[in-house]
Coordinates of C-alpha atoms (C1' of nucleotides) in Angstrom, one line a residue:
Chain A
M15 CA 0.5 -43.5 20.8
D16 CA 1.2 -40.3 22.7
H17 CA 0.4 -36.9 21.6
T18 CA 3.8 -35.9 20.4
K19 CA 4.4 -39.1 18.4
K20 CA 1.0 -38.7 16.7
F21 CA 1.8 -35.1 15.8
A22 CA 5.2 -36.0 14.5
Q23 CA 3.9 -38.8 12.4
E24 CA 1.1 -36.7 11.0
F25 CA 3.4 -33.8 10.2
E26 CA 6.0 -36.1 8.6
E27 CA 3.3 -37.6 6.4
S28 CA 2.0 -34.2 5.4
I29 CA 5.5 -32.8 4.4
D30 CA 5.4 -34.2 0.9
R31 CA 2.1 -32.5 0.4
L32 CA 3.6 -29.1 1.4
L33 CA 5.3 -26.6 -0.9
P34 CA 8.9 -26.1 0.3
N35 CA 10.5 -22.8 1.0
N36 CA 7.3 -20.9 1.5
S37 CA 5.3 -20.0 4.5
V38 CA 2.7 -17.5 5.7
D39 CA 2.6 -15.5 8.9
C40 CA -0.5 -13.7 10.2
V41 CA -0.6 -10.6 12.3
I42 CA -4.0 -10.9 13.8
F43 CA -5.3 -7.6 15.2
G44 CA -8.0 -7.4 17.8
Y45 CA -9.3 -4.6 20.0
E46 CA -10.2 -4.9 23.6
K47 CA -10.5 -2.5 26.5
Q48 CA -9.5 0.4 24.3
R49 CA -6.3 -1.3 23.3
L50 CA -5.1 -2.6 20.0
K51 CA -3.9 -6.2 20.4
V52 CA -2.0 -8.8 18.4
L53 CA -2.4 -12.6 18.8
L54 CA 0.8 -14.3 19.6
L55 CA 1.9 -17.9 20.3
Q56 CA 4.3 -19.0 23.0
W57 CA 6.5 -22.0 22.3
K58 CA 6.1 -24.9 24.7
T59 CA 9.8 -25.7 25.1
N60 CA 11.7 -22.5 25.3
A61 CA 9.0 -19.9 26.0
E62 CA 9.8 -18.0 22.9
W63 CA 7.1 -16.0 21.2
S64 CA 6.1 -16.0 17.6
L65 CA 3.3 -15.0 15.2
P66 CA 0.8 -17.6 14.1
G67 CA 2.0 -19.0 10.8
G68 CA 2.0 -22.1 8.7
F69 CA 3.0 -23.8 5.5
I70 CA 1.3 -24.0 2.2
F71 CA -0.1 -27.2 0.7
K72 CA 1.0 -27.9 -2.9
D73 CA -2.6 -27.7 -4.0
E74 CA -3.5 -24.7 -2.0
A75 CA -3.2 -21.0 -2.9
L76 CA -1.0 -18.8 -0.7
N77 CA -4.0 -16.7 0.3
S78 CA -6.0 -19.8 1.2
A79 CA -3.1 -21.0 3.4
A80 CA -3.3 -17.7 5.3
H81 CA -7.1 -18.1 5.7
R82 CA -6.6 -21.6 7.0
V83 CA -4.0 -20.5 9.6
L84 CA -6.4 -17.8 10.7
R85 CA -9.2 -20.2 11.0
E86 CA -7.1 -22.8 12.9
R87 CA -5.9 -20.2 15.4
T88 CA -9.0 -18.1 15.9
G89 CA -11.9 -20.3 14.8
L90 CA -13.0 -17.4 12.5
D91 CA -13.8 -17.7 8.9
E92 CA -14.9 -15.1 6.3
I93 CA -12.6 -12.7 7.9
F94 CA -10.9 -9.5 6.8
L95 CA -7.5 -10.7 5.8
N96 CA -5.0 -8.8 3.7
Q97 CA -1.6 -9.7 2.3
F98 CA 0.9 -6.9 3.0
Y99 CA 4.5 -7.9 2.4
T100 CA 6.8 -10.8 1.7
F101 CA 9.9 -11.2 3.9
G102 CA 12.7 -12.9 2.0
R103 CA 16.1 -12.3 3.6
Q104 CA 18.4 -15.2 3.2
N105 CA 18.7 -15.4 6.9
R106 CA 15.6 -14.3 8.8
A107 CA 16.9 -15.3 12.2
R108 CA 17.5 -12.6 14.8
P109 CA 21.2 -11.6 15.1
D110 CA 21.2 -13.0 18.7
Q111 CA 19.3 -16.1 17.8
N112 CA 21.1 -19.4 17.3
A113 CA 20.0 -20.5 13.9
T114 CA 22.5 -23.3 13.3
E115 CA 21.4 -26.7 12.2
E116 CA 22.4 -28.0 15.6
A117 CA 20.1 -25.5 17.3
T118 CA 17.2 -26.6 15.1
D119 CA 17.9 -30.2 15.9
K120 CA 17.9 -29.4 19.6
R121 CA 14.7 -27.4 19.4
L122 CA 13.0 -30.4 17.8
L123 CA 14.4 -32.8 20.3
D124 CA 13.0 -30.6 23.1
F125 CA 9.6 -31.4 21.6
G126 CA 10.5 -35.0 21.5
I127 CA 10.6 -35.0 17.7
T128 CA 13.4 -37.1 16.2
S129 CA 12.2 -37.5 12.6
P130 CA 15.0 -36.6 10.2
V131 CA 12.3 -35.7 7.6
I132 CA 10.9 -33.0 9.9
A133 CA 14.4 -31.8 10.8
E134 CA 15.3 -31.5 7.2
W135 CA 12.1 -29.5 6.5
M136 CA 12.7 -27.2 9.4
K137 CA 16.2 -26.3 8.3
K138 CA 15.0 -25.0 4.9
R139 CA 15.1 -21.4 4.1
F140 CA 11.5 -20.0 4.1
V141 CA 10.3 -16.9 2.3
T142 CA 7.3 -15.9 4.3
T143 CA 4.3 -13.8 3.2
G144 CA 2.8 -11.6 5.9
Y145 CA -1.0 -11.2 6.2
F146 CA -2.8 -9.0 8.6
A147 CA -6.3 -9.7 9.9
L148 CA -8.8 -7.7 11.9
V149 CA -11.0 -9.7 14.2
N150 CA -13.5 -9.2 17.0
I151 CA -11.8 -10.6 20.0
A152 CA -15.0 -11.5 21.7
K153 CA -15.9 -13.8 18.9
T154 CA -12.6 -15.6 18.8
N155 CA -11.5 -18.8 20.5
P156 CA -7.7 -18.8 20.3
Q157 CA -6.2 -22.2 19.9
P158 CA -2.5 -22.8 20.3
D159 CA -1.0 -25.2 17.8
F160 CA 1.1 -28.2 18.8
M161 CA 4.3 -26.2 19.2
S162 CA 2.7 -23.7 21.4
S163 CA 1.6 -23.8 25.0
S164 CA -0.5 -20.6 24.8
C165 CA -2.1 -18.2 22.5
E166 CA -2.4 -14.7 23.9
W167 CA -3.6 -11.3 22.9
K168 CA -0.9 -8.8 23.6
T169 CA -1.2 -5.0 23.4
I170 CA 1.2 -3.4 21.0
A171 CA 3.2 -2.1 23.9
E172 CA 3.5 -5.5 25.5
I173 CA 4.8 -7.3 22.4
P174 CA 7.9 -9.3 23.6
Q175 CA 10.9 -10.2 21.5
L176 CA 9.7 -12.6 18.9
I177 CA 11.5 -15.3 16.9
L178 CA 13.2 -14.7 13.6
D179 CA 12.1 -11.4 11.9
H180 CA 8.6 -11.6 13.4
N181 CA 9.0 -8.3 15.3
E182 CA 9.8 -6.6 12.0
I183 CA 6.7 -8.3 10.4
V184 CA 4.5 -6.9 13.2
E185 CA 6.0 -3.4 12.8
K186 CA 5.4 -3.4 9.1
A187 CA 1.8 -4.7 9.7
I188 CA 1.1 -1.8 12.0
G189 CA 2.5 0.6 9.5
Y190 CA 0.2 -0.8 6.8
L191 CA -2.8 -0.7 9.2
R192 CA -2.2 2.9 9.9
I193 CA -1.7 3.9 6.3
Q194 CA -4.7 2.0 5.2
L195 CA -6.9 3.1 8.0
N196 CA -9.0 5.2 5.6
Y197 CA -9.6 2.3 3.3
L198 CA -10.2 -0.5 5.7
P199 CA -13.3 -1.9 7.3
I200 CA -11.9 -1.2 10.7
G201 CA -14.9 -0.7 12.8
L202 CA -17.0 -3.5 11.4
S203 CA -14.3 -6.1 12.0
L204 CA -13.0 -5.0 15.4
L205 CA -16.1 -3.7 17.3
P206 CA -19.2 -5.4 18.6
E207 CA -22.4 -4.9 16.8
K208 CA -23.5 -1.8 18.7
F209 CA -21.0 0.8 20.0
T210 CA -20.8 4.4 21.0
M211 CA -19.0 7.1 19.1
Q212 CA -16.4 7.1 21.8
D213 CA -15.8 3.4 21.3
L214 CA -15.1 4.0 17.6
Q215 CA -12.9 7.0 18.3
K216 CA -10.8 5.2 20.9
L217 CA -10.3 2.4 18.3
Y218 CA -9.0 4.9 15.8
E219 CA -6.8 6.5 18.5
A220 CA -5.5 3.1 19.6
I221 CA -4.4 2.3 16.0
L222 CA -3.0 5.7 15.2
G223 CA -1.4 6.1 18.7
R224 CA -2.6 9.7 19.0
P225 CA -5.7 11.5 20.2
L226 CA -8.3 12.8 17.8
E227 CA -10.6 15.8 18.4
R228 CA -13.9 14.5 19.7
S229 CA -16.4 16.8 18.0
N230 CA -14.7 16.7 14.6
F231 CA -14.4 13.0 14.7
Q232 CA -18.1 12.6 15.3
R233 CA -19.1 14.9 12.5
K234 CA -16.7 13.4 10.0
I235 CA -17.7 9.8 10.7
L236 CA -21.4 10.5 10.6
K237 CA -21.1 12.4 7.4
L238 CA -19.9 9.2 5.7
G239 CA -23.4 7.9 6.2
M240 CA -22.3 4.4 7.1
L241 CA -23.6 4.4 10.7
V242 CA -27.2 4.0 11.9
R243 CA -28.1 5.7 15.1
K244 CA -29.8 3.3 17.6
E245 CA -31.1 3.8 21.1
K246 CA -29.3 5.7 23.8
F247 CA -26.9 3.8 26.1
M248 CA -27.5 4.5 29.8
S249 CA -24.3 3.6 31.4
G250 CA -25.4 4.8 34.8
A251 CA -22.6 7.4 34.9
A252 CA -23.4 11.0 35.8
N253 CA -23.3 12.4 32.3
K254 CA -25.3 12.6 29.1
A255 CA -26.1 9.2 27.6
P256 CA -24.5 8.6 24.3
Y257 CA -26.3 7.0 21.3
L258 CA -25.4 3.6 20.2
Y259 CA -24.5 3.1 16.6
A260 CA -24.4 0.1 14.2
F261 CA -22.9 -0.2 10.8
D262 CA -25.2 0.0 7.8
Q263 CA -23.6 -3.0 6.1
A264 CA -24.7 -2.1 2.6
K265 CA -23.4 1.4 2.7
Y266 CA -20.3 0.3 4.5
A267 CA -19.5 -2.3 1.9
Q268 CA -20.0 0.4 -0.8
L269 CA -17.8 2.9 1.0
I270 CA -15.0 0.3 1.4
K271 CA -15.2 -0.6 -2.3
E272 CA -15.1 3.0 -3.4
G273 CA -12.4 4.0 -1.0
I274 CA -13.6 5.7 2.1
G275 CA -11.8 8.9 1.5
F276 CA -11.2 9.7 5.1
S277 CA -8.1 11.2 6.6
Y278 CA -6.7 12.2 9.9
Chain B
M14 CA 30.3 -25.5 -27.5
D15 CA 27.3 -23.7 -28.9
H16 CA 25.3 -20.9 -27.2
T17 CA 22.4 -23.1 -26.1
K18 CA 24.6 -25.9 -24.7
K19 CA 26.6 -23.3 -22.7
F20 CA 23.5 -21.7 -21.3
A21 CA 21.9 -25.1 -20.4
Q22 CA 25.1 -26.2 -18.7
E23 CA 25.5 -23.0 -16.7
F24 CA 21.8 -23.0 -15.8
E25 CA 21.9 -26.7 -14.7
E26 CA 25.0 -26.0 -12.6
S27 CA 23.4 -23.0 -11.0
I28 CA 20.2 -24.8 -10.0
D29 CA 21.5 -26.3 -6.8
R30 CA 22.5 -22.8 -5.7
L31 CA 18.9 -21.6 -6.3
L32 CA 16.0 -21.5 -3.8
P33 CA 13.2 -23.6 -5.1
N34 CA 9.6 -22.6 -5.5
N35 CA 10.3 -18.9 -5.3
S36 CA 10.7 -16.3 -8.0
V37 CA 10.6 -12.6 -8.6
D38 CA 8.9 -10.7 -11.5
C39 CA 9.6 -7.0 -12.2
V40 CA 7.1 -4.6 -13.7
I41 CA 9.6 -2.0 -15.0
F42 CA 7.9 1.3 -15.9
G43 CA 9.4 3.9 -18.1
Y44 CA 8.1 7.0 -19.7
E45 CA 8.6 8.1 -23.3
K46 CA 6.8 10.3 -25.8
Q47 CA 4.2 11.1 -23.2
R48 CA 3.3 7.5 -22.7
L49 CA 3.8 5.2 -19.7
K50 CA 5.5 2.1 -20.8
V51 CA 6.4 -1.3 -19.4
L52 CA 9.4 -3.4 -20.3
L53 CA 8.4 -6.9 -21.7
L54 CA 10.3 -9.9 -23.0
Q55 CA 9.4 -12.0 -26.0
W56 CA 10.2 -15.6 -26.0
K57 CA 12.4 -16.9 -28.8
T58 CA 10.5 -20.0 -29.6
N59 CA 6.8 -19.3 -29.4
A60 CA 6.7 -15.5 -29.4
E61 CA 4.9 -15.4 -26.1
W62 CA 5.4 -12.4 -24.0
S63 CA 6.4 -12.2 -20.3
L64 CA 7.6 -9.9 -17.6
P65 CA 11.3 -9.9 -16.8
G66 CA 11.8 -12.2 -13.9
G67 CA 14.2 -14.6 -12.3
F68 CA 15.0 -16.9 -9.5
I69 CA 16.6 -16.3 -6.1
F70 CA 20.0 -17.6 -5.0
K71 CA 20.1 -19.5 -1.7
D72 CA 22.4 -16.9 -0.3
E73 CA 20.5 -13.9 -1.8
A74 CA 17.7 -11.9 -0.3
L75 CA 14.5 -11.7 -2.2
N76 CA 14.8 -7.9 -2.7
S77 CA 18.4 -8.4 -3.9
A78 CA 17.2 -10.9 -6.5
A79 CA 14.7 -8.3 -7.8
H80 CA 17.5 -5.7 -8.0
R81 CA 19.7 -8.2 -9.9
V82 CA 17.0 -9.0 -12.4
L83 CA 16.5 -5.3 -13.0
R84 CA 20.2 -4.7 -13.4
E85 CA 20.5 -7.6 -15.8
R86 CA 17.6 -6.4 -18.0
T87 CA 18.1 -2.7 -17.9
G88 CA 21.8 -2.2 -17.0
L89 CA 20.5 0.1 -14.2
D90 CA 21.5 0.0 -10.6
E91 CA 20.5 2.0 -7.6
I92 CA 17.1 2.2 -8.9
F93 CA 13.7 2.8 -7.4
L94 CA 12.3 -0.6 -6.9
N95 CA 9.4 -1.6 -4.7
Q96 CA 7.9 -4.9 -3.7
F97 CA 4.1 -4.7 -4.1
Y98 CA 2.5 -8.2 -4.0
T99 CA 3.1 -11.9 -3.9
F100 CA 1.3 -14.1 -6.3
G101 CA 0.7 -17.6 -5.0
R102 CA -2.1 -19.4 -6.6
Q103 CA -1.5 -23.1 -6.9
N104 CA -1.8 -22.9 -10.7
R105 CA -0.7 -19.6 -12.1
A106 CA -1.1 -20.6 -15.7
R107 CA -3.6 -18.9 -17.9
P108 CA -6.8 -20.9 -18.3
D109 CA -6.0 -21.3 -22.0
Q110 CA -2.4 -22.0 -21.5
N111 CA -1.1 -25.6 -21.8
A112 CA 0.7 -26.0 -18.5
T113 CA 1.1 -29.8 -18.5
E114 CA 4.4 -31.4 -17.9
E115 CA 4.5 -32.5 -21.5
A116 CA 4.0 -28.9 -22.6
T117 CA 6.9 -27.7 -20.4
D118 CA 9.1 -30.5 -21.8
K119 CA 8.2 -29.4 -25.3
R120 CA 8.9 -25.7 -24.6
L121 CA 12.4 -26.6 -23.4
L122 CA 13.0 -28.9 -26.3
D123 CA 12.2 -26.0 -28.6
F124 CA 15.1 -24.2 -27.0
G125 CA 17.2 -27.3 -27.6
I126 CA 17.4 -27.9 -23.8
T127 CA 17.3 -31.6 -22.9
S128 CA 18.5 -31.5 -19.3
P129 CA 16.2 -33.4 -17.0
V130 CA 17.5 -31.3 -14.1
I131 CA 16.3 -28.1 -15.8
A132 CA 13.0 -29.8 -16.8
E133 CA 12.4 -30.8 -13.2
W134 CA 13.1 -27.3 -12.0
M135 CA 10.8 -25.7 -14.5
K136 CA 7.9 -27.9 -13.6
K137 CA 8.0 -26.8 -10.0
R138 CA 5.3 -24.5 -8.6
F139 CA 6.7 -21.0 -8.1
V140 CA 5.3 -18.4 -5.8
T141 CA 6.4 -15.1 -7.3
T142 CA 6.9 -11.8 -5.7
G143 CA 6.1 -8.8 -7.8
Y144 CA 8.3 -5.7 -7.8
F145 CA 7.8 -2.5 -9.7
A146 CA 10.5 -0.2 -10.8
L147 CA 10.6 3.3 -12.3
V148 CA 13.3 4.0 -14.7
N149 CA 14.4 6.6 -17.2
I150 CA 14.1 4.9 -20.6
A151 CA 16.8 7.0 -22.1
K152 CA 19.3 5.7 -19.6
T153 CA 18.4 2.0 -20.1
N154 CA 20.0 -0.5 -22.4
P155 CA 17.4 -3.3 -22.5
Q156 CA 19.0 -6.8 -22.7
P157 CA 16.9 -9.9 -23.5
D158 CA 17.8 -13.0 -21.6
F159 CA 18.6 -16.3 -23.1
M160 CA 15.0 -17.3 -23.4
S161 CA 14.0 -14.1 -25.1
S162 CA 14.5 -12.8 -28.6
S163 CA 13.6 -9.2 -27.7
C164 CA 13.1 -6.8 -24.9
E165 CA 10.6 -4.1 -25.7
W166 CA 8.9 -1.1 -24.1
K167 CA 5.2 -1.4 -24.6
T168 CA 2.7 1.3 -23.7
I169 CA 0.0 0.2 -21.3
A170 CA -2.5 0.1 -24.1
E171 CA -0.2 -2.1 -26.2
I172 CA 0.4 -4.8 -23.6
P173 CA -0.2 -8.1 -25.3
Q174 CA -1.4 -11.3 -23.6
L175 CA 1.4 -12.5 -21.3
I176 CA 2.3 -15.9 -20.0
L177 CA 0.9 -17.2 -16.7
D178 CA -0.7 -14.6 -14.5
H179 CA 1.6 -11.8 -15.7
N180 CA -1.2 -9.7 -17.0
E181 CA -2.7 -9.7 -13.6
I182 CA 0.7 -8.8 -12.1
V183 CA 1.0 -5.8 -14.4
E184 CA -2.6 -4.7 -13.6
K185 CA -1.9 -4.8 -9.9
A186 CA 1.4 -2.9 -10.4
I187 CA -0.4 -0.1 -12.2
G188 CA -2.9 0.0 -9.4
Y189 CA -0.2 0.4 -6.9
L190 CA 1.6 3.0 -8.9
R191 CA -1.6 5.1 -9.1
I192 CA -2.4 4.8 -5.5
Q193 CA 1.1 5.6 -4.4
L194 CA 1.6 8.3 -6.9
N195 CA 1.7 10.9 -4.0
Y196 CA 4.5 9.1 -2.2
L197 CA 6.7 7.9 -5.0
P198 CA 9.8 9.5 -6.6
I199 CA 8.0 9.6 -9.9
G200 CA 9.6 12.5 -11.7
L201 CA 13.1 11.9 -10.6
S202 CA 13.1 8.3 -11.8
L203 CA 11.2 8.7 -15.1
L204 CA 12.2 12.0 -16.5
P205 CA 15.4 13.4 -17.9
E206 CA 17.4 15.8 -15.7
K207 CA 15.7 18.9 -17.1
F208 CA 12.1 19.0 -18.1
T209 CA 9.3 21.4 -18.5
M210 CA 6.3 21.6 -16.3
Q211 CA 4.2 20.2 -19.1
D212 CA 6.5 17.2 -19.3
L213 CA 5.9 16.5 -15.6
Q214 CA 2.1 17.0 -15.9
K215 CA 1.9 14.7 -18.9
L216 CA 3.7 12.1 -16.9
Y217 CA 1.2 12.3 -14.1
E218 CA -1.6 12.3 -16.6
A219 CA -0.2 9.2 -18.3
I220 CA -0.1 7.4 -15.0
L221 CA -3.5 8.5 -13.8
G222 CA -5.1 8.1 -17.2
R223 CA -6.9 11.4 -16.9
P224 CA -6.2 15.1 -17.5
L225 CA -5.2 17.5 -14.8
E226 CA -5.8 21.2 -14.7
R227 CA -2.7 23.0 -16.0
S228 CA -2.4 26.1 -13.8
N229 CA -3.3 24.3 -10.6
F230 CA -0.9 21.5 -11.3
Q231 CA 1.9 24.0 -11.7
R232 CA 1.2 25.8 -8.5
K233 CA 0.8 22.7 -6.4
I234 CA 4.0 21.1 -7.7
L235 CA 6.1 24.3 -7.2
K236 CA 4.7 24.8 -3.7
L237 CA 6.3 21.5 -2.7
G238 CA 9.6 23.2 -3.2
M239 CA 11.3 20.2 -4.7
L240 CA 12.0 21.8 -8.1
V241 CA 14.6 24.3 -9.1
R242 CA 13.8 26.6 -11.9
K243 CA 16.5 26.7 -14.7
E244 CA 16.8 28.5 -18.0
K245 CA 14.0 28.9 -20.5
F246 CA 13.5 26.3 -23.1
M247 CA 13.2 27.8 -26.6
S248 CA 11.4 25.1 -28.6
G249 CA 11.1 27.2 -31.7
A250 CA 7.4 27.0 -31.5
A251 CA 5.3 30.1 -31.8
N252 CA 4.5 30.4 -28.1
K253 CA 5.9 31.5 -24.8
A254 CA 9.0 29.6 -23.8
P255 CA 8.5 27.4 -20.8
Y256 CA 11.1 27.2 -18.0
L257 CA 13.1 24.1 -17.5
Y258 CA 13.1 22.5 -14.1
A259 CA 15.3 20.1 -12.3
F260 CA 14.8 18.2 -9.0
D261 CA 16.4 19.5 -5.9
Q262 CA 17.7 16.1 -4.9
A263 CA 18.1 16.9 -1.2
K264 CA 14.6 18.4 -0.8
Y265 CA 13.2 15.6 -3.0
A266 CA 14.6 12.9 -0.9
Q267 CA 13.3 14.6 2.2
L268 CA 9.8 14.9 0.8
I269 CA 9.7 11.3 -0.3
K270 CA 10.8 10.3 3.2
E271 CA 8.2 12.3 4.9
G272 CA 5.5 11.4 2.5
I273 CA 4.8 14.0 -0.1
G274 CA 1.3 14.8 0.8
F275 CA 0.1 15.5 -2.7
S276 CA -3.2 14.5 -4.0
Y277 CA -5.2 14.6 -7.3
Chain C
dG17 C1' -26.4 23.0 41.4
dC18 C1' -22.4 20.4 39.8
dA19 C1' -19.3 17.6 37.2
dA20 C1' -18.7 14.9 33.2
dA21 C1' -19.5 13.5 28.8
dA22 C1' -22.3 14.1 24.5
dG23 C1' -24.0 16.7 20.8
dT24 C1' -24.0 20.8 18.0
dG25 C1' -22.3 25.3 16.3
dT26 C1' -18.8 28.8 14.9
dT27 C1' -14.7 30.5 13.1
dC28 C1' -10.4 30.3 10.7
dT29 C1' -7.3 28.4 7.6
dC30 C1' -5.9 25.8 3.9
dT31 C1' -6.8 23.2 -0.3
dA32 C1' -8.9 21.9 -4.5
dT33 C1' -11.0 23.5 -8.5
dA34 C1' -12.5 26.2 -12.1
dC35 C1' -11.6 29.8 -14.8
dA36 C1' -9.9 34.5 -16.2
dC37 C1' -6.2 37.3 -17.5
dC38 C1' -1.9 38.8 -19.2
dC39 C1' 2.7 37.5 -21.2
dA40 C1' 6.1 35.6 -24.6
dT41 C1' 7.1 33.6 -29.0
dG42 C1' 7.3 32.9 -34.0
dG43 C1' 4.9 33.2 -38.1
Chain D
dC2 C1' -1.6 41.0 -35.5
dC3 C1' -2.6 36.3 -34.4
dA4 C1' -2.5 31.7 -32.6
dT5 C1' -0.6 29.0 -29.1
dG6 C1' 1.0 27.8 -25.0
dG7 C1' 3.1 29.6 -20.4
dG8 C1' 2.7 31.9 -16.0
dT9 C1' -0.1 34.2 -12.6
dG10 C1' -4.4 35.8 -10.3
dT11 C1' -8.9 35.2 -8.3
dA12 C1' -13.3 33.5 -6.6
dT13 C1' -15.8 29.8 -4.7
dA14 C1' -16.6 25.5 -2.3
dG15 C1' -15.3 22.2 0.9
dA16 C1' -12.3 20.0 4.5
dG17 C1' -9.8 20.1 8.7
dA18 C1' -8.7 21.9 13.2
dA19 C1' -9.6 24.4 17.3
dC20 C1' -12.7 25.7 20.4
dA21 C1' -17.2 27.6 22.3
dC22 C1' -21.7 26.6 23.6
dT23 C1' -25.7 23.8 25.0
dT24 C1' -27.8 19.4 26.6
dT25 C1' -28.2 15.4 29.3
dT26 C1' -27.3 12.4 33.2
dG27 C1' -26.6 11.0 38.2
dC28 C1' -25.2 12.6 42.4

DNA sequence: GCAAAAGTGTTCTCTATACACCCATGG
DNA sequence: CCATGGGTGTATAGAGAACACTTTTGC
């Protein structure tokens, strides 16, 4: 049995274990080379881009489904993942997108999927709940799903047109990320174990999309007492060597719990 | 045809126009006699309490469904209504609540509803999206729905045990209200047209659940420039007469849009 | 020595907070 | 006059922002 047939059969069999009309979509943020990035999937057949998402099993909580999607796509578990908004327009297709039943049939045919059960499922209206995750790109191993040829980290500026209302979902996720910057475990999730103060500052700047004042940033962050100063980092550059820092996990957890109280 | 039969027939007929597995629940906040209140419904048959909620029509957006529920229960339109979280556990029933199919059948029978179509619908798993609204109690005309004998404003402290996970939904709504206090059109939605500074302060105190310093509150609020000072209010009490204030709607809308920037 | 980046210090402004003071009102 | 609550003033502490100054590094 070829790959497609196997997928189609498994999917068809799983459909009656799925909760209809609900889905989850994940906006997975990573940080690399001083840029905030989002994990996107590209469809095999028509090269359209979308967010990683999935359906909910009847015996599975919505939040668990989001965790599962994240695990399946990134290999990461025990990750910072937060629900942020539910998108429930009656027609979530883009204005220019062909969302007729015929178009859906055609898209499935392009994959070699002929099952009427799957076709019926795909034509349903789905109310989707958006989750955003913060992950350390170096630790991930992005895996495309069956529908997708590739799984790519795109910077915010590079985000292409996405299917349905996915661009809107990403926009809203970025908005939440910015607003909640002061209450989120940003650094711990997105940075390597040891990092310089500049690394952390660039991260905050990438998220906020504006520069922050160096000396004030340093003082404010250190005053929170969640960082431990380690050895100096000799980059080889002709300038003073910065200290490396690591998170004091206990204090960090405590701060997050109490609400960091940090503002820009 | 009696009332129940008519309701059952209409509901049954409407079911195939409804989106399965999704619902909305509204936490409707009001303010009266210096107390923050929530609108609750009491079931006719077993006296259990619940939030006002409803289903979504196939051709209706999720947000519109929430607005419709609010309109049906309070008679209010064009109201401040905000989505805050989606509750999607696989079993949203209370641990002590009998959520078996037999129990559902029995509850419907108590209403005199025998339709198997309705019974099947009610046994579905529903992922519900929570909305919170701020309304002026004096302007509302609470209307119980068919299932409910009464519609009552309860203070936060008075909230009884509710069905399913509705207590959790209320808790979360209050949390959002407090956090977003600085960005929400609190006063305009919850107070009468004219009010004293004390009225406004008591409102904030009721929401936050803690006292605020009188003179500082006054200065901070006035500095925002969203209030217009009107005539004095002679209460007849043996003390200095306070000014009445009203919202400058234009400035208020502008402030809300920009983010009030107000903190306690 | 020089350039570049890191670390620390200083100043100014604004806000929050606590509390003092006087004012208006009706008994 | 008094009690009560309303309106305004003031002093202090802390945060944020801008910017100056010193230190470290490799060339």
